[in-house]
PDB file of C-alpha atoms in Angstrom:
ATOM      1  CA  ARG A  15       0.091  -0.085   0.022  1.00  0.00           C
ATOM      2  CA  GLY A  16       2.765   2.415   0.833  1.00  0.00           C
ATOM      3  CA  PHE A  17       4.164   2.336  -2.782  1.00  0.00           C
ATOM      4  CA  GLU A  18       0.685   2.712  -4.224  1.00  0.00           C
ATOM      5  CA  TYR A  19       0.017   5.679  -1.930  1.00  0.00           C
ATOM      6  CA  ALA A  20       3.394   7.303  -2.927  1.00  0.00           C
ATOM      7  CA  GLN A  21       2.636   6.865  -6.607  1.00  0.00           C
ATOM      8  CA  LYS A  22      -0.950   8.151  -6.304  1.00  0.00           C
ATOM      9  CA  LYS A  23       0.113  11.227  -4.325  1.00  0.00           C
ATOM     10  CA  GLY A  24       3.283  12.007  -6.270  1.00  0.00           C
ATOM     11  CA  TYR A  25       5.916  11.192  -3.696  1.00  0.00           C
ATOM     12  CA  PRO A  26       9.218  10.306  -5.323  1.00  0.00           C
ATOM     13  CA  THR A  27      10.502   8.177  -2.429  1.00  0.00           C
ATOM     14  CA  VAL A  28       9.367   5.505   0.037  1.00  0.00           C
ATOM     15  CA  THR A  29      11.433   5.023   3.209  1.00  0.00           C
ATOM     16  CA  LEU A  30      11.648   1.528   4.624  1.00  0.00           C
ATOM     17  CA  VAL A  31      12.246   1.665   8.472  1.00  0.00           C
ATOM     18  CA  HIS A  32      13.689  -1.425  10.088  1.00  0.00           C
ATOM     19  CA  LYS A  33      16.258  -2.863  12.347  1.00  0.00           C
ATOM     20  CA  ALA A  34      17.375  -5.761  10.177  1.00  0.00           C
ATOM     21  CA  ASN A  35      20.983  -5.652  11.582  1.00  0.00           C
ATOM     22  CA  VAL A  36      19.634  -6.851  14.885  1.00  0.00           C
ATOM     23  CA  ILE A  37      16.140  -8.404  14.242  1.00  0.00           C
ATOM     24  CA  ARG A  38      17.454 -10.402  11.275  1.00  0.00           C
ATOM     25  CA  ALA A  39      14.582 -12.808  10.736  1.00  0.00           C
ATOM     26  CA  THR A  40      11.450 -10.675  10.741  1.00  0.00           C
ATOM     27  CA  ASP A  41      13.033  -7.291   9.686  1.00  0.00           C
ATOM     28  CA  GLY A  42      14.992  -9.054   7.074  1.00  0.00           C
ATOM     29  CA  MET A  43      11.877 -10.610   5.763  1.00  0.00           C
ATOM     30  CA  PHE A  44      10.138  -7.214   5.918  1.00  0.00           C
ATOM     31  CA  LEU A  45      12.930  -5.631   3.797  1.00  0.00           C
ATOM     32  CA  ARG A  46      13.053  -8.512   1.239  1.00  0.00           C
ATOM     33  CA  ILE A  47       9.303  -8.348   0.644  1.00  0.00           C
ATOM     34  CA  ALA A  48       9.293  -4.466   0.479  1.00  0.00           C
ATOM     35  CA  GLU A  49      12.116  -4.537  -2.023  1.00  0.00           C
ATOM     36  CA  GLU A  50      10.186  -7.092  -4.123  1.00  0.00           C
ATOM     37  CA  VAL A  51       7.085  -4.934  -4.114  1.00  0.00           C
ATOM     38  CA  ALA A  52       9.299  -1.868  -4.997  1.00  0.00           C
ATOM     39  CA  LYS A  53      10.081  -3.567  -8.277  1.00  0.00           C
ATOM     40  CA  ASP A  54       6.501  -2.809  -9.461  1.00  0.00           C
ATOM     41  CA  PHE A  55       7.230   0.928  -8.824  1.00  0.00           C
ATOM     42  CA  PRO A  56      10.472   1.602 -10.761  1.00  0.00           C
ATOM     43  CA  LYS A  57       9.921   5.436 -10.603  1.00  0.00           C
ATOM     44  CA  ILE A  58       9.830   5.463  -6.790  1.00  0.00           C
ATOM     45  CA  GLU A  59      13.265   5.581  -5.070  1.00  0.00           C
ATOM     46  CA  VAL A  60      13.566   3.269  -2.090  1.00  0.00           C
ATOM     47  CA  TRP A  61      15.391   4.521   1.079  1.00  0.00           C
ATOM     48  CA  LYS A  62      16.264   2.166   3.888  1.00  0.00           C
ATOM     49  CA  GLN A  63      16.758   3.511   7.418  1.00  0.00           C
ATOM     50  CA  ASN A  64      17.371   1.750  10.746  1.00  0.00           C
ATOM     51  CA  ILE A  65      14.767   2.874  13.314  1.00  0.00           C
ATOM     52  CA  ASP A  66      17.226   4.676  15.531  1.00  0.00           C
ATOM     53  CA  ALA A  67      18.867   6.656  12.620  1.00  0.00           C
ATOM     54  CA  MET A  68      15.209   7.356  11.362  1.00  0.00           C
ATOM     55  CA  CYS A  69      14.083   8.814  14.663  1.00  0.00           C
ATOM     56  CA  MET A  70      17.073  11.277  14.503  1.00  0.00           C
ATOM     57  CA  GLN A  71      16.422  12.115  10.855  1.00  0.00           C
ATOM     58  CA  LEU A  72      12.736  12.766  11.570  1.00  0.00           C
ATOM     59  CA  VAL A  73      13.586  15.181  14.405  1.00  0.00           C
ATOM     60  CA  LYS A  74      16.296  16.911  12.194  1.00  0.00           C
ATOM     61  CA  ASN A  75      14.593  16.876   8.726  1.00  0.00           C
ATOM     62  CA  PRO A  76      10.948  15.685   8.915  1.00  0.00           C
ATOM     63  CA  GLN A  77      10.022  17.332   5.490  1.00  0.00           C
ATOM     64  CA  LYS A  78      12.596  14.924   3.880  1.00  0.00           C
ATOM     65  CA  PHE A  79      10.132  11.931   4.323  1.00  0.00           C
ATOM     66  CA  GLY A  80       6.858  11.673   2.522  1.00  0.00           C
ATOM     67  CA  VAL A  81       5.995   8.007   2.701  1.00  0.00           C
ATOM     68  CA  ILE A  82       7.320   5.700   5.489  1.00  0.00           C
ATOM     69  CA  VAL A  83       6.687   1.961   5.433  1.00  0.00           C
ATOM     70  CA  THR A  84       7.520  -0.075   8.556  1.00  0.00           C
ATOM     71  CA  THR A  85       6.560  -2.828  10.920  1.00  0.00           C
ATOM     72  CA  ASN A  86       3.916  -2.320  13.587  1.00  0.00           C
ATOM     73  CA  MET A  87       6.329  -1.908  16.413  1.00  0.00           C
ATOM     74  CA  PHE A  88       8.442   0.669  14.611  1.00  0.00           C
ATOM     75  CA  GLY A  89       5.246   2.305  13.284  1.00  0.00           C
ATOM     76  CA  ASP A  90       4.025   2.951  16.791  1.00  0.00           C
ATOM     77  CA  ILE A  91       7.367   4.594  17.655  1.00  0.00           C
ATOM     78  CA  VAL A  92       7.549   6.698  14.481  1.00  0.00           C
ATOM     79  CA  SER A  93       3.921   7.786  14.687  1.00  0.00           C
ATOM     80  CA  ASP A  94       4.230   9.025  18.342  1.00  0.00           C
ATOM     81  CA  LEU A  95       7.545  10.845  17.496  1.00  0.00           C
ATOM     82  CA  THR A  96       6.024  12.499  14.322  1.00  0.00           C
ATOM     83  CA  ALA A  97       2.894  13.437  16.200  1.00  0.00           C
ATOM     84  CA  GLN A  98       4.840  15.614  18.466  1.00  0.00           C
ATOM     85  CA  LEU A  99       6.338  17.433  15.438  1.00  0.00           C
ATOM     86  CA  VAL A 100       2.836  18.651  14.474  1.00  0.00           C
ATOM     87  CA  GLY A 101       1.507  19.484  17.929  1.00  0.00           C
ATOM     88  CA  GLY A 102       0.911  16.187  19.662  1.00  0.00           C
ATOM     89  CA  LEU A 103      -1.173  12.967  19.422  1.00  0.00           C
ATOM     90  CA  GLY A 104      -4.386  15.254  19.328  1.00  0.00           C
ATOM     91  CA  PHE A 105      -3.465  15.879  15.615  1.00  0.00           C
ATOM     92  CA  ALA A 106      -2.277  12.444  14.560  1.00  0.00           C
ATOM     93  CA  ALA A 107      -4.894  10.658  12.339  1.00  0.00           C
ATOM     94  CA  SER A 108      -4.383   7.207  10.924  1.00  0.00           C
ATOM     95  CA  ALA A 109      -5.752   4.905   8.139  1.00  0.00           C
ATOM     96  CA  SER A 110      -5.268   1.114   7.900  1.00  0.00           C
ATOM     97  CA  THR A 111      -6.712   0.082   4.464  1.00  0.00           C
ATOM     98  CA  SER A 112      -6.981  -2.875   2.230  1.00  0.00           C
ATOM     99  CA  ASP A 113      -8.748  -3.054  -1.206  1.00  0.00           C
ATOM    100  CA  SER A 114     -12.110  -3.633   0.420  1.00  0.00           C
ATOM    101  CA  TYR A 115     -11.932  -2.244   4.020  1.00  0.00           C
ATOM    102  CA  GLY A 116     -10.607   0.725   5.791  1.00  0.00           C
ATOM    103  CA  LEU A 117     -10.211   1.579   9.476  1.00  0.00           C
ATOM    104  CA  PHE A 118      -9.787   5.253  10.341  1.00  0.00           C
ATOM    105  CA  GLU A 119      -8.895   6.426  13.821  1.00  0.00           C
ATOM    106  CA  PRO A 120      -6.729   8.631  15.893  1.00  0.00           C
ATOM    107  CA  THR A 121      -3.199   7.122  16.560  1.00  0.00           C
ATOM    108  CA  HIS A 122      -3.716   7.760  20.242  1.00  0.00           C
ATOM    109  CA  GLY A 123      -6.594   5.229  20.464  1.00  0.00           C
ATOM    110  CA  SER A 124      -9.394   5.668  22.896  1.00  0.00           C
ATOM    111  CA  ALA A 125      -7.586   7.408  25.790  1.00  0.00           C
ATOM    112  CA  PRO A 126      -9.524   5.710  28.553  1.00  0.00           C
ATOM    113  CA  LYS A 127      -7.933   7.756  31.232  1.00  0.00           C
ATOM    114  CA  TYR A 128      -9.780  10.790  29.935  1.00  0.00           C
ATOM    115  CA  ALA A 129     -13.175   9.083  29.475  1.00  0.00           C
ATOM    116  CA  GLY A 130     -16.044  11.306  30.522  1.00  0.00           C
ATOM    117  CA  GLN A 131     -13.803  14.334  30.905  1.00  0.00           C
ATOM    118  CA  TYR A 132     -14.615  15.840  27.502  1.00  0.00           C
ATOM    119  CA  LYS A 133     -11.104  17.424  27.313  1.00  0.00           C
ATOM    120  CA  VAL A 134      -9.316  15.363  24.618  1.00  0.00           C
ATOM    121  CA  ASN A 135      -8.521  17.172  21.387  1.00  0.00           C
ATOM    122  CA  PRO A 136     -10.937  15.700  18.757  1.00  0.00           C
ATOM    123  CA  ILE A 137      -8.842  16.963  15.643  1.00  0.00           C
ATOM    124  CA  ALA A 138      -7.087  13.643  15.200  1.00  0.00           C
ATOM    125  CA  ALA A 139     -10.548  11.916  14.999  1.00  0.00           C
ATOM    126  CA  ILE A 140     -11.802  14.541  12.644  1.00  0.00           C
ATOM    127  CA  LEU A 141      -8.736  14.294  10.391  1.00  0.00           C
ATOM    128  CA  SER A 142      -9.256  10.545  10.452  1.00  0.00           C
ATOM    129  CA  VAL A 143     -12.622  11.296   8.747  1.00  0.00           C
ATOM    130  CA  LYS A 144     -10.663  13.274   6.144  1.00  0.00           C
ATOM    131  CA  LEU A 145      -8.590  10.305   5.420  1.00  0.00           C
ATOM    132  CA  MET A 146     -11.724   8.074   5.215  1.00  0.00           C
ATOM    133  CA  PHE A 147     -13.261  10.579   2.688  1.00  0.00           C
ATOM    134  CA  GLU A 148     -10.024  10.511   0.638  1.00  0.00           C
ATOM    135  CA  TRP A 149     -10.060   6.667   0.664  1.00  0.00           C
ATOM    136  CA  LEU A 150     -13.716   6.767  -0.498  1.00  0.00           C
ATOM    137  CA  GLY A 151     -12.676   9.144  -3.282  1.00  0.00           C
ATOM    138  CA  GLU A 152     -14.697  11.991  -1.794  1.00  0.00           C
ATOM    139  CA  ASN A 153     -11.972  14.466  -2.255  1.00  0.00           C
ATOM    140  CA  LYS A 154     -14.031  17.714  -1.974  1.00  0.00           C
ATOM    141  CA  LEU A 155     -15.334  16.485   1.409  1.00  0.00           C
ATOM    142  CA  ALA A 156     -11.792  15.621   2.517  1.00  0.00           C
ATOM    143  CA  GLU A 157     -10.570  19.035   1.519  1.00  0.00           C
ATOM    144  CA  ALA A 158     -13.467  20.758   3.252  1.00  0.00           C
ATOM    145  CA  VAL A 159     -12.746  18.894   6.503  1.00  0.00           C
ATOM    146  CA  GLU A 160      -9.061  19.730   6.283  1.00  0.00           C
ATOM    147  CA  ASN A 161      -9.723  23.416   5.637  1.00  0.00           C
ATOM    148  CA  ALA A 162     -12.188  23.578   8.486  1.00  0.00           C
ATOM    149  CA  VAL A 163      -9.616  22.101  10.896  1.00  0.00           C
ATOM    150  CA  LYS A 164      -6.941  24.508   9.593  1.00  0.00           C
ATOM    151  CA  ARG A 165      -9.182  27.374  10.062  1.00  0.00           C
ATOM    152  CA  ASN A 166     -10.206  26.375  13.631  1.00  0.00           C
ATOM    153  CA  ILE A 167      -6.518  26.121  14.571  1.00  0.00           C
ATOM    154  CA  LYS A 168      -5.575  29.370  12.826  1.00  0.00           C
ATOM    155  CA  GLU A 169      -8.458  31.295  14.581  1.00  0.00           C
ATOM    156  CA  GLY A 170      -7.244  29.856  17.935  1.00  0.00           C
ATOM    157  CA  LYS A 171     -10.420  30.795  19.842  1.00  0.00           C
ATOM    158  CA  VAL A 172     -11.761  27.277  20.436  1.00  0.00           C
ATOM    159  CA  LYS A 173      -8.995  24.928  21.562  1.00  0.00           C
ATOM    160  CA  THR A 174      -8.560  22.052  24.018  1.00  0.00           C
ATOM    161  CA  TYR A 175      -6.090  22.081  26.955  1.00  0.00           C
ATOM    162  CA  ASP A 176      -3.264  20.553  24.986  1.00  0.00           C
ATOM    163  CA  LEU A 177      -3.206  23.702  22.870  1.00  0.00           C
ATOM    164  CA  GLY A 178      -3.474  26.097  25.977  1.00  0.00           C
ATOM    165  CA  GLY A 179      -7.203  26.426  25.773  1.00  0.00           C
ATOM    166  CA  THR A 180     -10.063  25.569  28.017  1.00  0.00           C
ATOM    167  CA  SER A 181     -12.611  24.280  25.471  1.00  0.00           C
ATOM    168  CA  SER A 182     -14.126  20.874  25.460  1.00  0.00           C
ATOM    169  CA  THR A 183     -13.933  18.187  22.963  1.00  0.00           C
ATOM    170  CA  LEU A 184     -17.461  18.984  21.966  1.00  0.00           C
ATOM    171  CA  ASP A 185     -16.723  22.689  21.715  1.00  0.00           C
ATOM    172  CA  VAL A 186     -13.917  22.067  19.259  1.00  0.00           C
ATOM    173  CA  ALA A 187     -15.941  19.732  17.205  1.00  0.00           C
ATOM    174  CA  LYS A 188     -18.910  22.069  17.208  1.00  0.00           C
ATOM    175  CA  ASP A 189     -16.649  24.900  16.052  1.00  0.00           C
ATOM    176  CA  ILE A 190     -15.365  22.835  13.166  1.00  0.00           C
ATOM    177  CA  VAL A 191     -18.829  21.920  12.131  1.00  0.00           C
ATOM    178  CA  ARG A 192     -19.832  25.618  12.212  1.00  0.00           C
ATOM    179  CA  ILE A 193     -16.935  26.352   9.923  1.00  0.00           C
ATOM    180  CA  LEU A 194     -18.092  23.481   7.548  1.00  0.00           C
ATOM    181  CA  ASN A 195     -21.457  24.940   7.412  1.00  0.00           C
ATOM    182  CA  GLU A 196     -20.411  28.452   6.490  1.00  0.00           C
TER     183      GLU A 196
END
């Protein structure tokens, strides 16, 4: 999927993140399979990075990496690290897709310790809806959601505690809906 996504979105590279020098069997297999898949995408350059070096590079030059393909364990590490680069887990949307099914959710999961407090930033969940719209081919809806989120952030009036505000989860969601309805 990573190579398909890179091709569709016009990214020239895919970075394979691994630790095959230590986790030889599984990460070695991951690299072999990814390299085999890469042969079907000759216009996309493949970069390989060990997870430790990748974390350093993501802090130093995050804009250098468009599409990252990795294992679940390293994906968890990289997604938490990169979430902080954009403001925290409250902004980190995710998509897990196949040809027939898609699962779209914030990378932070359900955050059970905040259940019933209505203080969690809903933007990651809302941006997950944007990813769902893209997957469904509803690009105008995806763009509208993204633009509404951007405007909410830019206006800075309705924001949750993680952004220095006092607004509730519902307040932020309602503000984004208000923007969408304008």
